[in-house]
Coordinates of C-alpha atoms in Angstrom, one line a residue:
X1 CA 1.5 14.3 -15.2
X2 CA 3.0 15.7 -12.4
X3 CA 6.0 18.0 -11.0
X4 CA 9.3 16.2 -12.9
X5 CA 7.2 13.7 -15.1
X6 CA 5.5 12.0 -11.7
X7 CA 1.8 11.2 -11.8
X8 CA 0.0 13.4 -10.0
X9 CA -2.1 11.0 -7.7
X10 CA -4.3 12.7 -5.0
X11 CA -5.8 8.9 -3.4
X12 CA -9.0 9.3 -1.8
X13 CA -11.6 7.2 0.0
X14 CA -10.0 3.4 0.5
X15 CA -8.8 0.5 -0.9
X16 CA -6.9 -2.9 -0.5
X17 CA -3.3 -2.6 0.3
X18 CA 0.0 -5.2 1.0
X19 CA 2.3 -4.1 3.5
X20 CA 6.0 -5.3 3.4
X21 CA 7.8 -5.1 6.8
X22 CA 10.3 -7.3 8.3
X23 CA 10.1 -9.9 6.0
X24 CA 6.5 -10.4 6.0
X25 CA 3.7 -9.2 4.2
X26 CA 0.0 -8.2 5.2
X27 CA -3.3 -7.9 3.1
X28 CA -4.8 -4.8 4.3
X29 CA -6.4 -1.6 3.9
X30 CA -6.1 2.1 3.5
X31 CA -8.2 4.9 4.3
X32 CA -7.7 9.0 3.5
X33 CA -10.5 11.6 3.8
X34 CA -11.4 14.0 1.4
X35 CA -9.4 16.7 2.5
X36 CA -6.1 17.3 1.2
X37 CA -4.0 17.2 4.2
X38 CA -6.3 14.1 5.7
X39 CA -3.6 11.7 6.6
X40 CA -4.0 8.1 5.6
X41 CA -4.9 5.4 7.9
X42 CA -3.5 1.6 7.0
X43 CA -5.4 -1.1 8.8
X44 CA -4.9 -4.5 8.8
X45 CA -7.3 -7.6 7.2
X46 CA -9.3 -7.0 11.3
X47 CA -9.6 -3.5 10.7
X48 CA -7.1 -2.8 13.0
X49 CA -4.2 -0.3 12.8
X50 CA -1.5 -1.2 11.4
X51 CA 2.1 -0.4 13.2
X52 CA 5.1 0.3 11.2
X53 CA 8.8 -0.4 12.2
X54 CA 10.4 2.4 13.0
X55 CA 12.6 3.9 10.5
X56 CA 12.0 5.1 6.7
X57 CA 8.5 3.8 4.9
X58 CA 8.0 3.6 1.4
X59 CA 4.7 3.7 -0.1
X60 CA 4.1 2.9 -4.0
X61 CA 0.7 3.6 -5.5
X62 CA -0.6 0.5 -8.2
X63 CA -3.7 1.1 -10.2
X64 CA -4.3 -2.6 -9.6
X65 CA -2.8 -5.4 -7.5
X66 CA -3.3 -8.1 -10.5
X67 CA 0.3 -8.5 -11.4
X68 CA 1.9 -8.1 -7.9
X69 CA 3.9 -11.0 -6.7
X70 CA 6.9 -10.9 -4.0
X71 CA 9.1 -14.4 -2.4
X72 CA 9.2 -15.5 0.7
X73 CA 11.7 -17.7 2.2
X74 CA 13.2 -18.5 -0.8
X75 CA 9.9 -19.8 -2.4
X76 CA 7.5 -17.8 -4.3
X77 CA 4.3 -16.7 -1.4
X78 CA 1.7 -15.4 -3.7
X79 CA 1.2 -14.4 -6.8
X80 CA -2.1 -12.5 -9.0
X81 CA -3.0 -11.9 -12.1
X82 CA -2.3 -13.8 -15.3

């Protein structure tokens, strides 16, 4: 654990990642070197970078992705794991 009972998570190398923004979500990936002040780099299913809207962003770190699910429009989008 962490500073006030956080986990202390140092993400490194890359991974798959949703993005939320606007309504919408994307299935993408991040990137971070090895280096502690690398910055991340969040790319989109292309490879492409991704754009945020301005304004506050909020990042969560999951272990897995197996028991994410989110709505969309009313109606349920997507949804992993058991």
């Amino acid at each position: 654990e962490g500073e006030r009972g956080r986990l202390d998570i140092r993400p490194q190398g890359n991974g798959p990642a949703l993005f939320f923004s606007s309504g919408l979500v994307q299935e993408g990936r991040w990137e971070r070197g090895e280096g502690a002040r690398d910055p991340f780099h969040f790319l989109d299913r292309l490879g492409n970078p991704l754009r945020f809207s301005p304004g506050l962003t909020w990042m969560t770190v999951l272990s897995t992705l197996d028991r994410v699910r989110w709505e969309s429009g009313g109606t349920l989008a997507e949804e992993r794991g058991p």
